Amino acid sequence: MRANNVAILRMALCAILWSISGIFFKLLNCHPFVTAGLRSAFAALTIFVYMRFRRLPLVLNRNTFLTALFLASVFFMFVTANSLTTAANAIALQYTSPVFILIFSALFLKQRFVKADVIVVVATLAGIALFFLDKLDGGRLLGNLLGVGSGVALSGLFLTVGGASDEAERMSGLVMGQLLTAAVGLPFLAFTQNQLDARAFAYLAILGVLQLGVPYILFALASKHCPPLACSLIGMIEPLLNPVWVALFYGERPGPWALVGGTVVIASIALWCVWKDRLQRSARASTARRR
């Protein structure tokens, strides 16, 4: 099997495992930072065991530190968003990340916008706006804003992991991000109220190992042959499945405007990514013919 196909399968399995988060977040009665910290402690152990098995050294450089910061930011904003708004809102808003990848590439890598890029940015921003038409209290409004913030941080994560030089650098950034999240989140145990019984620890272990540790290993392996935008597109399996699991197991459903907004966001980004991929394939084919 070709390396690209293996990478696609790894990223698809990664997204499926990511999608189970909403079920367990809703079943836990913990402060969001405690949930993030304990979940990441289990995930860090999982990735560390993998690195030891593969005999990968811990790499400390600018890219791994940035990866750690982006990853911790994604976790804290996303977990908090899940506690303040619906799982569907949180995950759909997080997957605005391809648009921010586009914007950051234009601002910092000096890549030029084309007409289709402008259209997807406008469509995505319009979709985001629809989330805020549902009846909102202060909590849900803040949750939606944090969902967008997690999308900004996720775009940075896709860029830094995709830009890593080798597997050791990718894994080092991810394990450092998990450790940073644990280091910031665990002290909240001392001054917040949390229900941490055997069942809660079982849920956190599932989240840390199966929903975070194993998927991020798959993500790092997929990133070697799957560019950031492609990873982002395949990762959209997560926002499609996440609210389905929550509706089935927890009975939570998003508001009507959020459903429309989520459809607009995901459809706009998916179509744009498909168009971008075809454009790149066409350019490579044209170059090959000239040779």
mmCIF file of C-alpha atoms in Angstrom:
data_model
loop_
_atom_site.group_PDB
_atom_site.id
_atom_site.type_symbol
_atom_site.label_atom_id
_atom_site.label_comp_id
_atom_site.label_asym_id
_atom_site.label_seq_id
_atom_site.Cartn_x
_atom_site.Cartn_y
_atom_site.Cartn_z
ATOM 1 C CA MET A 1 0.000 0.000 0.000
ATOM 2 C CA ARG A 2 1.294 3.468 -0.912
ATOM 3 C CA ALA A 3 2.570 5.684 1.901
ATOM 4 C CA ASN A 4 -0.044 8.348 1.090
ATOM 5 C CA ASN A 5 -2.888 5.842 1.398
ATOM 6 C CA VAL A 6 -1.545 4.550 4.713
ATOM 7 C CA ALA A 7 -1.329 8.144 5.950
ATOM 8 C CA ILE A 8 -4.956 8.773 4.953
ATOM 9 C CA LEU A 9 -6.116 5.642 6.802
ATOM 10 C CA ARG A 10 -4.142 6.645 9.899
ATOM 11 C CA MET A 11 -5.620 10.148 9.859
ATOM 12 C CA ALA A 12 -9.154 8.759 9.380
ATOM 13 C CA LEU A 13 -8.780 6.391 12.356
ATOM 14 C CA CYS A 14 -7.286 9.281 14.341
ATOM 15 C CA ALA A 15 -10.345 11.462 13.633
ATOM 16 C CA ILE A 16 -12.768 8.665 14.560
ATOM 17 C CA LEU A 17 -11.047 8.207 17.930
ATOM 18 C CA TRP A 18 -10.936 11.987 18.472
ATOM 19 C CA SER A 19 -14.709 12.115 17.928
ATOM 20 C CA ILE A 20 -15.595 10.183 21.121
ATOM 21 C CA SER A 21 -14.486 13.045 23.388
ATOM 22 C CA GLY A 22 -17.888 14.731 23.737
ATOM 23 C CA ILE A 23 -19.518 11.645 25.270
ATOM 24 C CA PHE A 24 -17.081 11.471 28.179
ATOM 25 C CA PHE A 25 -16.787 15.251 28.690
ATOM 26 C CA LYS A 26 -20.529 15.367 29.342
ATOM 27 C CA LEU A 27 -20.359 12.419 31.771
ATOM 28 C CA LEU A 28 -17.582 13.943 33.887
ATOM 29 C CA ASN A 29 -18.303 16.375 36.707
ATOM 30 C CA CYS A 30 -14.912 18.077 36.943
ATOM 31 C CA HIS A 31 -13.448 21.504 36.384
ATOM 32 C CA PRO A 32 -12.478 21.751 32.676
ATOM 33 C CA PHE A 33 -8.802 22.340 33.493
ATOM 34 C CA VAL A 34 -8.758 19.264 35.758
ATOM 35 C CA THR A 35 -10.336 17.184 32.984
ATOM 36 C CA ALA A 36 -7.762 18.474 30.481
ATOM 37 C CA GLY A 37 -4.858 17.925 32.888
ATOM 38 C CA LEU A 38 -5.731 14.375 33.913
ATOM 39 C CA ARG A 39 -6.617 13.365 30.358
ATOM 40 C CA SER A 40 -3.268 14.679 29.123
ATOM 41 C CA ALA A 41 -1.383 12.903 31.919
ATOM 42 C CA PHE A 42 -2.687 9.574 30.577
ATOM 43 C CA ALA A 43 -1.978 10.692 26.990
ATOM 44 C CA ALA A 44 1.594 11.768 27.832
ATOM 45 C CA LEU A 45 2.276 8.338 29.332
ATOM 46 C CA THR A 46 0.886 6.651 26.202
ATOM 47 C CA ILE A 47 3.054 8.722 23.828
ATOM 48 C CA PHE A 48 6.110 8.323 26.088
ATOM 49 C CA VAL A 49 5.752 4.509 25.997
ATOM 50 C CA TYR A 50 5.538 4.687 22.190
ATOM 51 C CA MET A 51 8.660 6.883 22.007
ATOM 52 C CA ARG A 52 10.573 4.446 24.246
ATOM 53 C CA PHE A 53 9.437 1.525 22.091
ATOM 54 C CA ARG A 54 10.594 3.348 18.947
ATOM 55 C CA ARG A 55 13.739 4.598 20.732
ATOM 56 C CA LEU A 56 12.960 8.168 19.740
ATOM 57 C CA PRO A 57 14.958 10.907 21.502
ATOM 58 C CA LEU A 58 13.266 13.932 23.077
ATOM 59 C CA VAL A 59 13.896 16.898 20.771
ATOM 60 C CA LEU A 60 13.858 20.404 22.243
ATOM 61 C CA ASN A 61 13.720 23.220 19.709
ATOM 62 C CA ARG A 62 11.543 26.134 18.627
ATOM 63 C CA ASN A 63 9.134 23.935 16.652
ATOM 64 C CA THR A 64 8.519 21.470 19.504
ATOM 65 C CA PHE A 65 7.920 24.310 21.975
ATOM 66 C CA LEU A 66 5.427 25.934 19.594
ATOM 67 C CA THR A 67 3.706 22.581 19.083
ATOM 68 C CA ALA A 68 3.411 22.177 22.857
ATOM 69 C CA LEU A 69 1.913 25.666 23.284
ATOM 70 C CA PHE A 70 -0.597 25.200 20.456
ATOM 71 C CA LEU A 71 -1.602 21.744 21.705
ATOM 72 C CA ALA A 72 -2.157 22.893 25.295
ATOM 73 C CA SER A 73 -4.175 25.877 24.019
ATOM 74 C CA VAL A 74 -6.380 23.601 21.909
ATOM 75 C CA PHE A 75 -7.058 21.334 24.878
ATOM 76 C CA PHE A 76 -7.917 24.015 27.424
ATOM 77 C CA MET A 77 -10.140 26.008 25.085
ATOM 78 C CA PHE A 78 -11.900 22.954 23.644
ATOM 79 C CA VAL A 79 -12.567 21.244 26.988
ATOM 80 C CA THR A 80 -13.842 24.518 28.461
ATOM 81 C CA ALA A 81 -15.997 25.163 25.385
ATOM 82 C CA ASN A 82 -17.598 21.724 25.827
ATOM 83 C CA SER A 83 -18.591 22.654 29.371
ATOM 84 C CA LEU A 84 -20.157 25.969 28.289
ATOM 85 C CA THR A 85 -21.822 25.191 24.957
ATOM 86 C CA THR A 86 -23.016 22.100 23.085
ATOM 87 C CA ALA A 87 -20.515 19.488 21.885
ATOM 88 C CA ALA A 88 -21.688 20.124 18.306
ATOM 89 C CA ASN A 89 -20.945 23.857 18.588
ATOM 90 C CA ALA A 90 -17.537 23.294 20.174
ATOM 91 C CA ILE A 91 -16.332 20.783 17.594
ATOM 92 C CA ALA A 92 -17.751 22.531 14.512
ATOM 93 C CA LEU A 93 -16.189 25.846 15.538
ATOM 94 C CA GLN A 94 -12.871 24.136 16.231
ATOM 95 C CA TYR A 95 -12.833 22.883 12.649
ATOM 96 C CA THR A 96 -12.623 26.386 11.256
ATOM 97 C CA SER A 97 -8.870 25.638 11.513
ATOM 98 C CA PRO A 98 -8.268 25.258 7.724
ATOM 99 C CA VAL A 99 -9.393 28.848 7.222
ATOM 100 C CA PHE A 100 -6.903 30.033 9.830
ATOM 101 C CA ILE A 101 -4.210 27.887 8.184
ATOM 102 C CA LEU A 102 -4.989 29.819 4.996
ATOM 103 C CA ILE A 103 -4.919 33.197 6.747
ATOM 104 C CA PHE A 104 -1.672 32.468 8.628
ATOM 105 C CA SER A 105 -0.036 31.169 5.450
ATOM 106 C CA ALA A 106 -0.937 34.430 3.721
ATOM 107 C CA LEU A 107 0.223 36.624 6.612
ATOM 108 C CA PHE A 108 3.418 34.836 7.646
ATOM 109 C CA LEU A 109 4.420 32.721 4.642
ATOM 110 C CA LYS A 110 3.435 35.407 2.117
ATOM 111 C CA GLN A 111 1.192 33.040 0.138
ATOM 112 C CA ARG A 112 -1.304 34.897 -2.041
ATOM 113 C CA PHE A 113 -5.068 34.591 -1.829
ATOM 114 C CA VAL A 114 -6.999 33.481 -4.913
ATOM 115 C CA LYS A 115 -10.717 34.012 -5.499
ATOM 116 C CA ALA A 116 -11.722 30.607 -4.074
ATOM 117 C CA ASP A 117 -9.724 31.345 -0.907
ATOM 118 C CA VAL A 118 -11.616 34.576 -0.328
ATOM 119 C CA ILE A 119 -14.943 32.814 -0.914
ATOM 120 C CA VAL A 120 -14.224 30.082 1.653
ATOM 121 C CA VAL A 121 -13.082 32.622 4.248
ATOM 122 C CA VAL A 122 -16.274 34.661 3.806
ATOM 123 C CA ALA A 123 -18.496 31.549 3.806
ATOM 124 C CA THR A 124 -16.834 30.172 6.922
ATOM 125 C CA LEU A 125 -17.117 33.472 8.782
ATOM 126 C CA ALA A 126 -20.800 33.616 7.796
ATOM 127 C CA GLY A 127 -21.257 30.074 9.132
ATOM 128 C CA ILE A 128 -19.589 31.049 12.409
ATOM 129 C CA ALA A 129 -21.916 34.036 12.711
ATOM 130 C CA LEU A 130 -24.950 31.711 12.506
ATOM 131 C CA PHE A 131 -23.861 29.969 15.705
ATOM 132 C CA PHE A 132 -24.473 33.206 17.564
ATOM 133 C CA LEU A 133 -28.088 33.554 16.351
ATOM 134 C CA ASP A 134 -29.300 30.797 18.667
ATOM 135 C CA LYS A 135 -30.557 31.816 22.086
ATOM 136 C CA LEU A 136 -27.380 32.429 24.047
ATOM 137 C CA ASP A 137 -26.699 32.993 27.698
ATOM 138 C CA GLY A 138 -23.305 34.268 28.809
ATOM 139 C CA GLY A 139 -21.911 30.741 29.121
ATOM 140 C CA ARG A 140 -22.851 29.579 25.654
ATOM 141 C CA LEU A 141 -21.541 32.791 24.101
ATOM 142 C CA LEU A 142 -18.186 32.312 25.829
ATOM 143 C CA GLY A 143 -18.211 28.629 24.849
ATOM 144 C CA ASN A 144 -18.682 29.525 21.182
ATOM 145 C CA LEU A 145 -15.869 32.086 21.350
ATOM 146 C CA LEU A 146 -13.570 29.493 22.924
ATOM 147 C CA GLY A 147 -14.572 27.059 20.156
ATOM 148 C CA VAL A 148 -13.322 29.566 17.576
ATOM 149 C CA GLY A 149 -10.167 30.106 19.650
ATOM 150 C CA SER A 150 -9.481 26.369 19.667
ATOM 151 C CA GLY A 151 -9.761 26.454 15.860
ATOM 152 C CA VAL A 152 -7.075 29.158 15.715
ATOM 153 C CA ALA A 153 -4.790 27.103 17.977
ATOM 154 C CA LEU A 154 -5.500 23.900 16.020
ATOM 155 C CA SER A 155 -4.412 25.589 12.791
ATOM 156 C CA GLY A 156 -1.071 26.433 14.417
ATOM 157 C CA LEU A 157 -0.746 22.817 15.577
ATOM 158 C CA PHE A 158 -1.323 21.442 12.072
ATOM 159 C CA LEU A 159 1.366 23.792 10.723
ATOM 160 C CA THR A 160 4.011 23.028 13.366
ATOM 161 C CA VAL A 161 3.499 19.250 13.356
ATOM 162 C CA GLY A 162 3.401 19.218 9.553
ATOM 163 C CA GLY A 163 6.606 21.276 9.489
ATOM 164 C CA ALA A 164 8.556 18.963 11.815
ATOM 165 C CA SER A 165 11.721 17.470 10.316
ATOM 166 C CA ASP A 166 11.230 13.879 11.516
ATOM 167 C CA GLU A 167 9.181 11.556 13.731
ATOM 168 C CA ALA A 168 11.230 12.319 16.846
ATOM 169 C CA GLU A 169 10.510 16.044 16.498
ATOM 170 C CA ARG A 170 6.790 15.467 15.881
ATOM 171 C CA MET A 171 6.416 13.131 18.858
ATOM 172 C CA SER A 172 8.513 15.367 21.111
ATOM 173 C CA GLY A 173 6.265 18.361 20.463
ATOM 174 C CA LEU A 174 3.145 16.287 21.142
ATOM 175 C CA VAL A 175 4.403 14.716 24.375
ATOM 176 C CA MET A 176 5.594 18.140 25.579
ATOM 177 C CA GLY A 177 2.134 19.552 24.829
ATOM 178 C CA GLN A 178 0.503 16.805 26.881
ATOM 179 C CA LEU A 179 2.918 17.392 29.775
ATOM 180 C CA LEU A 180 2.329 21.169 29.643
ATOM 181 C CA THR A 181 -1.432 20.614 29.748
ATOM 182 C CA ALA A 182 -1.063 18.280 32.737
ATOM 183 C CA ALA A 183 1.265 20.715 34.526
ATOM 184 C CA VAL A 184 -1.202 23.598 34.138
ATOM 185 C CA GLY A 185 -4.386 21.614 34.726
ATOM 186 C CA LEU A 186 -3.557 19.334 37.673
ATOM 187 C CA PRO A 187 -2.986 22.142 40.257
ATOM 188 C CA PHE A 188 -6.680 23.047 39.817
ATOM 189 C CA LEU A 189 -7.447 19.878 41.807
ATOM 190 C CA ALA A 190 -6.432 21.755 44.956
ATOM 191 C CA PHE A 191 -9.052 24.524 44.805
ATOM 192 C CA THR A 192 -11.928 23.303 42.603
ATOM 193 C CA GLN A 193 -14.733 20.836 43.261
ATOM 194 C CA ASN A 194 -14.425 17.617 41.281
ATOM 195 C CA GLN A 195 -16.160 14.253 41.456
ATOM 196 C CA LEU A 196 -13.266 11.845 40.937
ATOM 197 C CA ASP A 197 -14.473 8.338 41.702
ATOM 198 C CA ALA A 198 -13.403 5.069 40.037
ATOM 199 C CA ARG A 199 -15.802 5.612 37.134
ATOM 200 C CA ALA A 200 -14.474 9.142 36.497
ATOM 201 C CA PHE A 201 -10.879 7.872 36.422
ATOM 202 C CA ALA A 202 -11.938 5.123 34.002
ATOM 203 C CA TYR A 203 -13.476 7.762 31.703
ATOM 204 C CA LEU A 204 -10.317 9.897 31.965
ATOM 205 C CA ALA A 205 -8.110 6.885 31.177
ATOM 206 C CA ILE A 206 -10.211 6.136 28.076
ATOM 207 C CA LEU A 207 -9.955 9.791 27.026
ATOM 208 C CA GLY A 208 -6.218 9.929 27.665
ATOM 209 C CA VAL A 209 -5.235 6.661 26.008
ATOM 210 C CA LEU A 210 -7.836 5.945 23.295
ATOM 211 C CA GLN A 211 -9.171 9.424 22.513
ATOM 212 C CA LEU A 212 -5.900 11.364 22.801
ATOM 213 C CA GLY A 213 -2.701 9.305 23.155
ATOM 214 C CA VAL A 214 -3.191 6.740 20.378
ATOM 215 C CA PRO A 215 -4.824 9.239 17.955
ATOM 216 C CA TYR A 216 -1.991 11.759 18.337
ATOM 217 C CA ILE A 217 0.527 9.018 17.565
ATOM 218 C CA LEU A 218 -1.503 8.244 14.426
ATOM 219 C CA PHE A 219 -1.685 11.990 13.625
ATOM 220 C CA ALA A 220 2.082 12.390 13.924
ATOM 221 C CA LEU A 221 2.692 9.352 11.690
ATOM 222 C CA ALA A 222 0.115 10.543 9.140
ATOM 223 C CA SER A 223 1.624 14.051 9.029
ATOM 224 C CA LYS A 224 4.785 12.679 7.407
ATOM 225 C CA HIS A 225 2.921 11.991 4.133
ATOM 226 C CA CYS A 226 -0.271 14.021 4.634
ATOM 227 C CA PRO A 227 0.020 17.852 4.351
ATOM 228 C CA PRO A 228 -1.687 20.134 6.919
ATOM 229 C CA LEU A 229 -4.718 20.933 4.752
ATOM 230 C CA ALA A 230 -5.291 17.274 3.883
ATOM 231 C CA CYS A 231 -5.032 16.303 7.563
ATOM 232 C CA SER A 232 -7.523 19.048 8.330
ATOM 233 C CA LEU A 233 -9.955 17.761 5.704
ATOM 234 C CA ILE A 234 -9.776 14.125 6.853
ATOM 235 C CA GLY A 235 -10.050 15.353 10.431
ATOM 236 C CA MET A 236 -13.551 16.604 9.589
ATOM 237 C CA ILE A 237 -14.736 13.098 10.322
ATOM 238 C CA GLU A 238 -14.498 14.250 13.955
ATOM 239 C CA PRO A 239 -17.039 17.125 13.831
ATOM 240 C CA LEU A 240 -19.400 14.928 11.829
ATOM 241 C CA LEU A 241 -19.329 12.056 14.341
ATOM 242 C CA ASN A 242 -18.837 13.910 17.651
ATOM 243 C CA PRO A 243 -22.370 15.392 17.926
ATOM 244 C CA VAL A 244 -23.835 12.085 16.718
ATOM 245 C CA TRP A 245 -22.257 10.184 19.639
ATOM 246 C CA VAL A 246 -23.342 12.884 22.111
ATOM 247 C CA ALA A 247 -26.918 12.874 20.789
ATOM 248 C CA LEU A 248 -27.091 9.060 20.958
ATOM 249 C CA PHE A 249 -25.506 8.587 24.374
ATOM 250 C CA TYR A 250 -26.281 11.868 26.152
ATOM 251 C CA GLY A 251 -29.351 13.257 24.369
ATOM 252 C CA GLU A 252 -27.839 16.715 23.734
ATOM 253 C CA ARG A 253 -28.766 18.420 20.474
ATOM 254 C CA PRO A 254 -27.566 21.734 19.013
ATOM 255 C CA GLY A 255 -29.898 24.610 18.193
ATOM 256 C CA PRO A 256 -31.283 25.063 14.648
ATOM 257 C CA TRP A 257 -29.003 27.973 13.728
ATOM 258 C CA ALA A 258 -25.978 26.064 15.014
ATOM 259 C CA LEU A 259 -26.931 23.132 12.766
ATOM 260 C CA VAL A 260 -27.130 25.439 9.757
ATOM 261 C CA GLY A 261 -23.899 27.191 10.722
ATOM 262 C CA GLY A 262 -22.071 23.898 11.235
ATOM 263 C CA THR A 263 -23.240 22.650 7.855
ATOM 264 C CA VAL A 264 -22.057 25.863 6.169
ATOM 265 C CA VAL A 265 -18.651 25.748 7.903
ATOM 266 C CA ILE A 266 -17.924 22.075 7.247
ATOM 267 C CA ALA A 267 -19.282 22.055 3.679
ATOM 268 C CA SER A 268 -17.418 25.248 2.710
ATOM 269 C CA ILE A 269 -14.089 24.028 4.061
ATOM 270 C CA ALA A 270 -14.520 20.497 2.674
ATOM 271 C CA LEU A 271 -15.320 21.762 -0.844
ATOM 272 C CA TRP A 272 -12.429 24.223 -0.723
ATOM 273 C CA CYS A 273 -9.965 21.537 0.415
ATOM 274 C CA VAL A 274 -11.136 19.205 -2.382
ATOM 275 C CA TRP A 275 -10.741 22.021 -4.919
ATOM 276 C CA LYS A 276 -7.292 22.873 -3.553
ATOM 277 C CA ASP A 277 -6.184 19.246 -3.763
ATOM 278 C CA ARG A 278 -7.379 18.924 -7.378
ATOM 279 C CA LEU A 279 -5.617 22.159 -8.294
ATOM 280 C CA GLN A 280 -2.345 20.877 -6.827
ATOM 281 C CA ARG A 281 -2.721 17.521 -8.596
ATOM 282 C CA SER A 282 -3.356 19.303 -11.889
ATOM 283 C CA ALA A 283 -0.271 21.503 -11.384
ATOM 284 C CA ARG A 284 1.925 18.471 -10.630
ATOM 285 C CA ALA A 285 0.570 16.612 -13.695
ATOM 286 C CA SER A 286 1.245 19.652 -15.887
ATOM 287 C CA THR A 287 4.803 19.904 -14.565
ATOM 288 C CA ALA A 288 5.383 16.197 -15.184
ATOM 289 C CA ARG A 289 4.171 16.514 -18.796
ATOM 290 C CA ARG A 290 6.533 19.418 -19.493
ATOM 291 C CA ARG A 291 9.437 17.284 -18.307
#
